[in-house]
XYZ file of C-alpha atoms in Angstrom:
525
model
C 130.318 84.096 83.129
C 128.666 83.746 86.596
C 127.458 87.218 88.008
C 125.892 87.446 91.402
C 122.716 89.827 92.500
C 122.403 91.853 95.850
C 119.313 92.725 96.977
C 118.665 95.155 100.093
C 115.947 96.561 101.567
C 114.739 98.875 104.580
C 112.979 97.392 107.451
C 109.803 98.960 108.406
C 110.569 102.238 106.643
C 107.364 104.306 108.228
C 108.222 102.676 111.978
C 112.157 104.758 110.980
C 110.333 107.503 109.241
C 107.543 108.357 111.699
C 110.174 108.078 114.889
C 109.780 111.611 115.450
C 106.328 112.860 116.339
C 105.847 116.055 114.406
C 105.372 116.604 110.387
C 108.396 118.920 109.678
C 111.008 115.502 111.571
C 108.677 113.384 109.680
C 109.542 115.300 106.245
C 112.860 115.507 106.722
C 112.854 111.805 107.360
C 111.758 111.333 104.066
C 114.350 113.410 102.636
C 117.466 111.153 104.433
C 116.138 108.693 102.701
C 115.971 110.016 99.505
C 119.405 111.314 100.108
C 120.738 108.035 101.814
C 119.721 105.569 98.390
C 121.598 108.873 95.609
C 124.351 108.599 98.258
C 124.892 104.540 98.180
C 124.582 104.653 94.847
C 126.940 107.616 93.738
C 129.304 105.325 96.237
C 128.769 102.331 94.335
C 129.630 104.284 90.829
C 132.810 105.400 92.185
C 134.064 101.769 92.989
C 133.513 101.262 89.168
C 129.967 100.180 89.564
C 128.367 100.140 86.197
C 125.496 102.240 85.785
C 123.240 99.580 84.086
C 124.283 97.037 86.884
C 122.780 99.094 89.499
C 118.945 98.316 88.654
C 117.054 100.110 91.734
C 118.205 102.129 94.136
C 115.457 104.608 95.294
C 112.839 104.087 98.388
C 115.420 101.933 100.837
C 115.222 98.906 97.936
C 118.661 98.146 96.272
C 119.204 95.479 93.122
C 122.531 95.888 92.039
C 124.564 93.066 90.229
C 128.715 92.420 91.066
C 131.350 90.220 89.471
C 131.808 88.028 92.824
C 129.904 87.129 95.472
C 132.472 88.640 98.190
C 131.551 91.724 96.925
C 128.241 91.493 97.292
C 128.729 90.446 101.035
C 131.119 93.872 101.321
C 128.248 95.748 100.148
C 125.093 94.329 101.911
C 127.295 95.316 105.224
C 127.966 98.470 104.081
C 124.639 98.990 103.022
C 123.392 97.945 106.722
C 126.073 99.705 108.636
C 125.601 103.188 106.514
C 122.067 103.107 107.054
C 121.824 102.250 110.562
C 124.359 104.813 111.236
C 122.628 107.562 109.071
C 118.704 107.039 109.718
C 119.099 105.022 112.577
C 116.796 101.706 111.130
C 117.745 98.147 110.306
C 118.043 96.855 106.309
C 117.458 93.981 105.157
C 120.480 91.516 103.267
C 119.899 88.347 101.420
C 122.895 86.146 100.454
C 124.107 86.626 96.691
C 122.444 85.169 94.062
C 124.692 83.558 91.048
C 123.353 83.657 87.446
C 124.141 83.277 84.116
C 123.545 85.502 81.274
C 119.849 85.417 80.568
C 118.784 84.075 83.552
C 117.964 87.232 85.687
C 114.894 87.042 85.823
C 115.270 83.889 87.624
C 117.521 85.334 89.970
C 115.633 87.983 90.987
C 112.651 85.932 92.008
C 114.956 84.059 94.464
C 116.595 86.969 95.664
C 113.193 88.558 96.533
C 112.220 84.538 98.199
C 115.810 85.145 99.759
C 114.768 88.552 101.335
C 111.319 87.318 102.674
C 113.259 84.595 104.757
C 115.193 87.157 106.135
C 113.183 90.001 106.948
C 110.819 87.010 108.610
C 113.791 85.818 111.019
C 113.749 87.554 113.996
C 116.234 89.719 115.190
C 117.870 89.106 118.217
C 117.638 90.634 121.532
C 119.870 92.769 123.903
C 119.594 94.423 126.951
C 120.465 97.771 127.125
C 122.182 99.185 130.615
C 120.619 102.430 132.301
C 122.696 105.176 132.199
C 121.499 108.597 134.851
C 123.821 110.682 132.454
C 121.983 110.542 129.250
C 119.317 112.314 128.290
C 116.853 111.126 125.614
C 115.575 113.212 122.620
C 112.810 115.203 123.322
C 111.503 114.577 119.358
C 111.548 111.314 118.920
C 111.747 109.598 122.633
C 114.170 107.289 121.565
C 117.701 108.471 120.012
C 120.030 109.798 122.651
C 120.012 113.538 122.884
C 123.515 115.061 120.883
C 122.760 118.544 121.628
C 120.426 121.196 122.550
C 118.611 122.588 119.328
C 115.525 124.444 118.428
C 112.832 123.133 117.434
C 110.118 123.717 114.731
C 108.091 125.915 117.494
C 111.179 128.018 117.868
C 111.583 125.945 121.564
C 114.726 124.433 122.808
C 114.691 121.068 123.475
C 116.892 118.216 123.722
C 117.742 116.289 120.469
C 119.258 113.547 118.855
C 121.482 113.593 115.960
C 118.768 111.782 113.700
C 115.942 113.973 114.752
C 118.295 117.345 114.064
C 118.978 116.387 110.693
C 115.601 115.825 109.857
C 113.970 119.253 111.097
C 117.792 120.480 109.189
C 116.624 118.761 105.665
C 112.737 119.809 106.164
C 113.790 123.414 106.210
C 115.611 123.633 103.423
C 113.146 120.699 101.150
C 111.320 122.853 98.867
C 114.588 124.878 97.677
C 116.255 121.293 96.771
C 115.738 117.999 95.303
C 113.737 116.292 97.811
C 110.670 114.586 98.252
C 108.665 117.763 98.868
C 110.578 120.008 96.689
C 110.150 118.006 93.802
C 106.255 117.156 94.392
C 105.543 120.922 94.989
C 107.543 122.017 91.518
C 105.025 119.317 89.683
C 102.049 120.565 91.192
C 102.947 124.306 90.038
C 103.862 122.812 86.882
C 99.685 122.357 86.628
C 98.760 125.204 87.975
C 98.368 128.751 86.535
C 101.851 130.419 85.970
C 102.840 132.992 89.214
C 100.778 130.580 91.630
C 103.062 130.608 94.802
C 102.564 126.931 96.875
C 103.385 126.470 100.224
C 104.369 123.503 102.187
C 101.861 122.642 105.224
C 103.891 123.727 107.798
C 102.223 121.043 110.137
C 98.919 118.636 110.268
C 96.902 121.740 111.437
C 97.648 123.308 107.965
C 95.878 120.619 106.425
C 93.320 120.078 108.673
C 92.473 123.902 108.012
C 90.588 122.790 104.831
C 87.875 120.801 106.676
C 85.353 122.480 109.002
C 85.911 119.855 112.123
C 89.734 119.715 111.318
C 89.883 116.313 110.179
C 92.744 114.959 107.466
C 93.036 112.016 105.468
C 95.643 109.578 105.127
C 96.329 107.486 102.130
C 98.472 104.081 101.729
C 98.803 103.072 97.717
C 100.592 99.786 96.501
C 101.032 98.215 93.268
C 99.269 95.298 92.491
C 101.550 92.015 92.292
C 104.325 93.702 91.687
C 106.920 91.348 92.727
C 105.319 88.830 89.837
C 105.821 91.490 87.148
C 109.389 92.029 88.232
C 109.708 88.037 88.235
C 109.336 88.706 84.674
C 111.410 91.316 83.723
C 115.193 90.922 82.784
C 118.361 93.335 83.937
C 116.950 96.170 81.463
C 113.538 96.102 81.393
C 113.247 96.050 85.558
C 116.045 99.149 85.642
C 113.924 100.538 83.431
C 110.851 100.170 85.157
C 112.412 100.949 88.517
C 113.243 104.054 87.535
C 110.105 105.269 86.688
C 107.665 103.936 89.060
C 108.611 106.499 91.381
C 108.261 109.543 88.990
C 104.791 108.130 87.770
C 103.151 107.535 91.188
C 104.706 111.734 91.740
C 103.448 112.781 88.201
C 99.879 111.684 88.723
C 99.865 112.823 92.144
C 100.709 115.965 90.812
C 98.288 116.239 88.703
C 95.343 115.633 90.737
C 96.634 117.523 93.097
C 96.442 120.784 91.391
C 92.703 120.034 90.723
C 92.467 119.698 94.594
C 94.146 123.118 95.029
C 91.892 124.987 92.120
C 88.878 123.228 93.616
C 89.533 124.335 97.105
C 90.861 127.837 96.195
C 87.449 129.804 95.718
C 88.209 130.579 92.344
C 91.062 129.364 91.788
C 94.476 130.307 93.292
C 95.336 133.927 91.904
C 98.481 134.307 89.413
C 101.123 136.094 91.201
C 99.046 136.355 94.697
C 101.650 137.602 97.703
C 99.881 134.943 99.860
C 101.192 131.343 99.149
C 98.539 128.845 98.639
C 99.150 125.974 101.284
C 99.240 122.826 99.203
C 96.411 120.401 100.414
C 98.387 117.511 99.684
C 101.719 116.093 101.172
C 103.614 113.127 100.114
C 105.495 111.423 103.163
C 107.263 107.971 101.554
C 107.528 107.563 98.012
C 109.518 104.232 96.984
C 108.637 102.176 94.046
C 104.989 101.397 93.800
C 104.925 102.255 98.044
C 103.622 105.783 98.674
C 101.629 107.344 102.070
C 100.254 110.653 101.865
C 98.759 113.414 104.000
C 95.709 115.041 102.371
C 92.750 117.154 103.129
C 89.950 115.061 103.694
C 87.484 116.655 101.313
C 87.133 115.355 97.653
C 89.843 112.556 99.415
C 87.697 109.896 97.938
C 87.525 111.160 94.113
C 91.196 112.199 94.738
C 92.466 108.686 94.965
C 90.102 107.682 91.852
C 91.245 110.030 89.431
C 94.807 109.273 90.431
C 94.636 105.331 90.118
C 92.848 106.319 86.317
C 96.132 108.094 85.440
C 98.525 106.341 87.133
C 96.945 103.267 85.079
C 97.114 104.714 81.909
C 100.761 106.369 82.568
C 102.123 102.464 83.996
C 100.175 100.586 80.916
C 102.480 102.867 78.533
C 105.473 102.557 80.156
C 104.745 98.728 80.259
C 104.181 98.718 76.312
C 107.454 100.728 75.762
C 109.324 97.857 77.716
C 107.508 95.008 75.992
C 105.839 93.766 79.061
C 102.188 92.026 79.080
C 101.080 92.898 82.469
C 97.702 94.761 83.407
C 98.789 97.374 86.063
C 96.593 98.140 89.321
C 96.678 99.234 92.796
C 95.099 98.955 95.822
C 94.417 101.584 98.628
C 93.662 102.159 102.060
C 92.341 105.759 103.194
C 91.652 106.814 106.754
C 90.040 110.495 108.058
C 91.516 111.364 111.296
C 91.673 114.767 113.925
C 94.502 116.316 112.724
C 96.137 116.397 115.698
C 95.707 111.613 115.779
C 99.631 110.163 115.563
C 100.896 109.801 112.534
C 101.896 106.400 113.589
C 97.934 104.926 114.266
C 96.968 106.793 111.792
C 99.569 105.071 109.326
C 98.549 101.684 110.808
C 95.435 101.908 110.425
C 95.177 103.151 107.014
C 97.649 99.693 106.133
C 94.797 97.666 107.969
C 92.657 99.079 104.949
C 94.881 98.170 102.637
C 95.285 94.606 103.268
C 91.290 94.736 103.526
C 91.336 96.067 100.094
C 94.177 93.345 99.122
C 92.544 90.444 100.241
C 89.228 91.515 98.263
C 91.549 92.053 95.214
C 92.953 88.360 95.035
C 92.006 86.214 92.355
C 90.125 89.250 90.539
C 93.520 90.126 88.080
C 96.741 92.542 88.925
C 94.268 94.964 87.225
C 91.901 95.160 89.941
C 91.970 98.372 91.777
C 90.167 98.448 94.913
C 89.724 100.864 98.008
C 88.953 100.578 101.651
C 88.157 103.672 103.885
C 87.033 104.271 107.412
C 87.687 106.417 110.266
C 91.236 105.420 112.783
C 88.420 103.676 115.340
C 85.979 101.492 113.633
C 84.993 97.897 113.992
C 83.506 94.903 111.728
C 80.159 93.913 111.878
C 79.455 90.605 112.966
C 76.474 88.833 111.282
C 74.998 88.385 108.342
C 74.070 91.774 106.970
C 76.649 94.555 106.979
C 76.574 97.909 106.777
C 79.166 98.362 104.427
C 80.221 97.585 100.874
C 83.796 98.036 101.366
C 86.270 97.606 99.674
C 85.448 99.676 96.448
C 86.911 99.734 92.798
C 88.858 102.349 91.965
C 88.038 102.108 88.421
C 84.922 103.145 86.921
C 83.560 100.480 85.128
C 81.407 97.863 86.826
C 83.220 95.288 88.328
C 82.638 91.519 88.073
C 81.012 89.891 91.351
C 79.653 92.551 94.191
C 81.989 94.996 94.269
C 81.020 98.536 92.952
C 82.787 101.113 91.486
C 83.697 104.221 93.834
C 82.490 106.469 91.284
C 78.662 105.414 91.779
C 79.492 106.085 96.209
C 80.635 109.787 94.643
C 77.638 109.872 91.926
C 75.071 109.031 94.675
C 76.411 111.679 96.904
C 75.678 113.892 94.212
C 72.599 112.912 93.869
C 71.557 113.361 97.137
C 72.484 116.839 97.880
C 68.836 118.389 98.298
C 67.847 115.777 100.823
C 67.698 117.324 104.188
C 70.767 115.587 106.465
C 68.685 114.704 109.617
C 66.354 112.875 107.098
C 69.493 110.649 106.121
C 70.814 110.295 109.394
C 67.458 108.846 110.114
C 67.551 106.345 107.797
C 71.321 105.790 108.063
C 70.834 104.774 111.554
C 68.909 101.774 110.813
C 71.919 100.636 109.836
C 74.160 100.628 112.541
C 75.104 97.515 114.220
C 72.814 97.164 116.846
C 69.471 97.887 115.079
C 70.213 94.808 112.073
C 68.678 91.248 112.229
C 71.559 89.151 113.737
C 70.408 86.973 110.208
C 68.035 86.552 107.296
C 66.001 83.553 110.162
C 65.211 86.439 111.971
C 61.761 87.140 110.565
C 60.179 89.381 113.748
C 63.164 91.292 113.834
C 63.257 91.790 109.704
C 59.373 92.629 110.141
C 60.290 95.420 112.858
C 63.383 96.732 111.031
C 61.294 97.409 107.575
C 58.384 99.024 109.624
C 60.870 101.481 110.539
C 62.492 102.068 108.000
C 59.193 102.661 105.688
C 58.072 104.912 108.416
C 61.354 107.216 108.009
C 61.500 106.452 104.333
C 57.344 108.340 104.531
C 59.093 111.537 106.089
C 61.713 111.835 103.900
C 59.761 111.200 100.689
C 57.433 113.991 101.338
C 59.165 115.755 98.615
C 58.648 113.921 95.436
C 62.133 114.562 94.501
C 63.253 113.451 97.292
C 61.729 109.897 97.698
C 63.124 109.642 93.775
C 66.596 110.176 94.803
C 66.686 107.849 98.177
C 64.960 104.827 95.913
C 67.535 105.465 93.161
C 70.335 105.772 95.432
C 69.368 102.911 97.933
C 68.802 100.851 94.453
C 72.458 101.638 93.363
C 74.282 101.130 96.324
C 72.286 98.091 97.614
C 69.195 96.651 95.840
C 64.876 97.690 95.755
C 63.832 94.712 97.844
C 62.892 95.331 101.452
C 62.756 91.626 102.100
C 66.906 92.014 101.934
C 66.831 95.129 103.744
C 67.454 97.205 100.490
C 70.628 95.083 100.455
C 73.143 93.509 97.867
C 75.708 90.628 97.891
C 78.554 91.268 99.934
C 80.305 88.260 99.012
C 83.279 90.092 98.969
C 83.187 91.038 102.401
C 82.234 87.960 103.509
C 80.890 84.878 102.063
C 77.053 84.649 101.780
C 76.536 88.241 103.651
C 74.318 91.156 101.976
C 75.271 94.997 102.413
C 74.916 98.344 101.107
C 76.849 101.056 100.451
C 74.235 103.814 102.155
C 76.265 103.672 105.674
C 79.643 104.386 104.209
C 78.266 107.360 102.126
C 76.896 108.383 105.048
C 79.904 107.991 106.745
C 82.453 109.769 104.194
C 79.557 112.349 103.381
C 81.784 115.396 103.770
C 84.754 113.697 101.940
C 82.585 111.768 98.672
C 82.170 115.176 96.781
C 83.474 114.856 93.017
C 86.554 117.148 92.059
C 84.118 118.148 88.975
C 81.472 120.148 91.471
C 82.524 123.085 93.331
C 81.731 122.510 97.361
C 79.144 124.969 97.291
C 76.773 123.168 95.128
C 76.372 120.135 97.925
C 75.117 122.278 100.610
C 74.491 120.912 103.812
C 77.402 118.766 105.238
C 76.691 116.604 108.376
């Protein structure tokens, strides 16, 4: 018998999300959503919906299979209508998809074909007329005020009926279900028994853990997903769906709760009257997609130890369904003020990410790679960069010139005792402006390494010292000063050398290993 599939999904979810300007809007954004995809489906079980024919519905993605395809156009316009109407966004239909029994799989790769061609068409365009008696929302700048509510500073403003429910939901998160709630619940779950945790009641709360206020933001997504899917039939991807979600929280968790012990001198205190603001805060979680806000120290050995156990926890799950696929992710991490939009900041850590996903092609869905930076930087023209990035998340070595981002957080380490204006010198001989243009330009290569042996001299006056710059500047490029103390960077670029001294140099505050207490690195730049 001929079934059909409907498949649905949000439109820019973060653009809907990160509408309103300010972290407690921006949390309860998450929480509609959460809400919205338990609401459609409870909606589609009472019109006699079976339970195993609704595959996914969590993160603004829906796969659910109906008898006819009239009802699948009934419910892609619901689906669009109730969404637009309750977070104010667009979602994406494709047309239904018949099958036959056994051939889901099938169907599912040309629904997902089905819902690139839409989401690429563009929508069309309307003029809207000016009206003098409106007001705007004073939140978001772009839903019509409703009413006159309070904000989060206890200041009335004028809001929308979006922005109001969101500030509503992020009031009430950690008491309930959501997002927040549930995250906060698994990270106590880690932690000492009596630990009180806090959610950060804005970016300033997390920017509190660094000394110049900074935060990091993280972007994580699942390697080739859509092929594994293309594999799976009705059960296994239902399956599968329904735990990506609680496995990418779970291992967040889990590191988090290092995070909080590391950060809490001593640990937080069983039973303490003062909550312990949680240094990490999950904004979108759906499927293999998840951003977070963290404190930028130990960001860097954060997101390796939680690609190690979300690896391990997805391989299991992947044996249990009978599924031959090596998992992986890739990630994209940017340090920002606390006070930089969530918005650039978001878009700029996804500019990482596809960095990190273009380096990750034709390597295996197993590769696991990272790219960092500040929210301004530019690429280095030329032939020699200063930069190894992207990184592997995993700690073995890698095939080809990328390195682990384990040896970037060993070499830190091992560079603790050298004084900082010693590195800086030698870390500015790599910016941009003081490299050879290329490897032809020999009187520029000649006046480059008599510099850099110079301030290589005054930093090596210590024994120790000159022992842990040549081991480090070994690891993280190579020991020949005819290539600049370089390595292949074919990664980067094709035929380029580079070394991974700038970005330590760069993420020296954040490259500290969850292992070492923050005391034992000293200095910090």
């Amino acid at each position: 018998m001929t079934r059909y599939l409907l498949a649905a999904e949000a439109d820019r979810i973060q653009d809907t999300i990160f509408r309103a300007t300010r972290l407690p809007e921006i949390v309860g954004g998450s929480r509609m959503l959460v809400d919205w995809c338990r609401e459609m489906a409870e909606q589609m079980r009472a019109g006699g919906i079976p339970e195993e024919d609704i595959v996914i519905a969590d993160g603004g993605a829906f796969r659910v299979v109906l008898p006819d395809a009239e009802s699948c156009r009934e419910w892609g316009e619901r689906l669009a209508e109730d969404y637009s109407r309750t977070l104010g966004g667009t979602i994406s239909v494709a047309g239904p998809v018949p099958f036959e029994p056994g051939d889901f799989a099938l169907a599912s790769a040309r629904a997902q074909k089905e819902l690139r061609r839409v989401k690429n068409r563009p929508l069309h365009s309307s003029s809207c007329l000016h009206n003098p008696y409106v007001a705007y929302c004073e939140v978001c700048g772009v839903g019509l005020g409703s009413a006159r509510g309070w904000s989060h500073e206890e200041e009335r403003e004028t809001v929308c009926a979006g922005c109001s429910a969101r500030f509503r939901l992020s009031k009430s998160d950690q008491d309930t279900q959501g997002l927040t709630g549930l995250f906060l619940r698994q990270v106590k779950s880690h932690l000492p028994p009596g630990t009180e945790l806090q959610s950060p009641r804005d970016t300033d709360a997390i920017g509190r853990f660094d000394g110049r206020n900074n935060v990091a933001y993280l972007v994580v997504d699942g390697n080739d997903m859509g092929v594994l899917f293309s594999r799976c039939d009705q059960r296994q991807l239902k399956s599968l769906s329904g735990q990506l979600s609680r496995i990418m929280l779970d291992c967040l968790a889990a590191v988090t709760a290092r995070l909080v012990q590391r950060l809490k001198p001593g640990g937080p205190v069983p039973g303490n009257a003062a909550p312990v603001t949680c240094p990490v805060l999950p904004l979108i979680l759906g499927g293999d997609d998840l951003y977070v806000l963290l404190a930028a120290p130990y960001s860097l050995d954060v997101v390796r130890r939680f690609t190690g156990d979300y690896i391990r926890a997805m391989s299991e799950a992947l044996a249990e369904a009978g599924l031959d696929f090596s998992p992986g992710i890739s990630a994209g991490l940017v340090v920002c003020k606390a006070k930089y939009p969530h918005t650039l900041a978001h878009a700029r850590a996804h500019d990482l990410l596809a960095e990190a996903k273009r380096s990750a092609r034709g390597r295996g869905t197993g590769a696991s790679l990272i790219s960092f930076g500040y929210a301004e930087t530019q690429e280095e023209p030329g032939e020699y960069l200063a930069t190894l990035k992207p990184y592997s998340l995993l700690d073995r070595e890698t095939e080809g010139s990328i390195l682990p981002l384990k040896t970037l957080i060993d070499a830190r380490f091992s560079l603790k005792e050298v004084p900082a204006s010693r590195l800086a010198e030698l870390g500015s001989l790599y910016d941009a402006a003081c490299l050879p243009p290329s490897r032809m330009a020999g009187a520029k290569k000649r006046e480059w390494a008599a510099r850099f042996d110079f301030h290589l001299a005054r930093a090596g006056r210590n024994p120790a010292d000159l022992a842990a710059i040549e081991q480090v500047l070994a690891k993280l490029g190579s020991r020949d000063p005819g290539s600049l103390y370089m390595r292949s960077a074919s990664h980067v670029r094709r035929a380029a050398l580079g070394t991974g001294l700038p970005d330590l140099l760069e993420f020296w505050d954040y490259a500290q290993d969850l292992d070492h207490a923050r005391e034992v690195y000293g200095h910090e730049h």
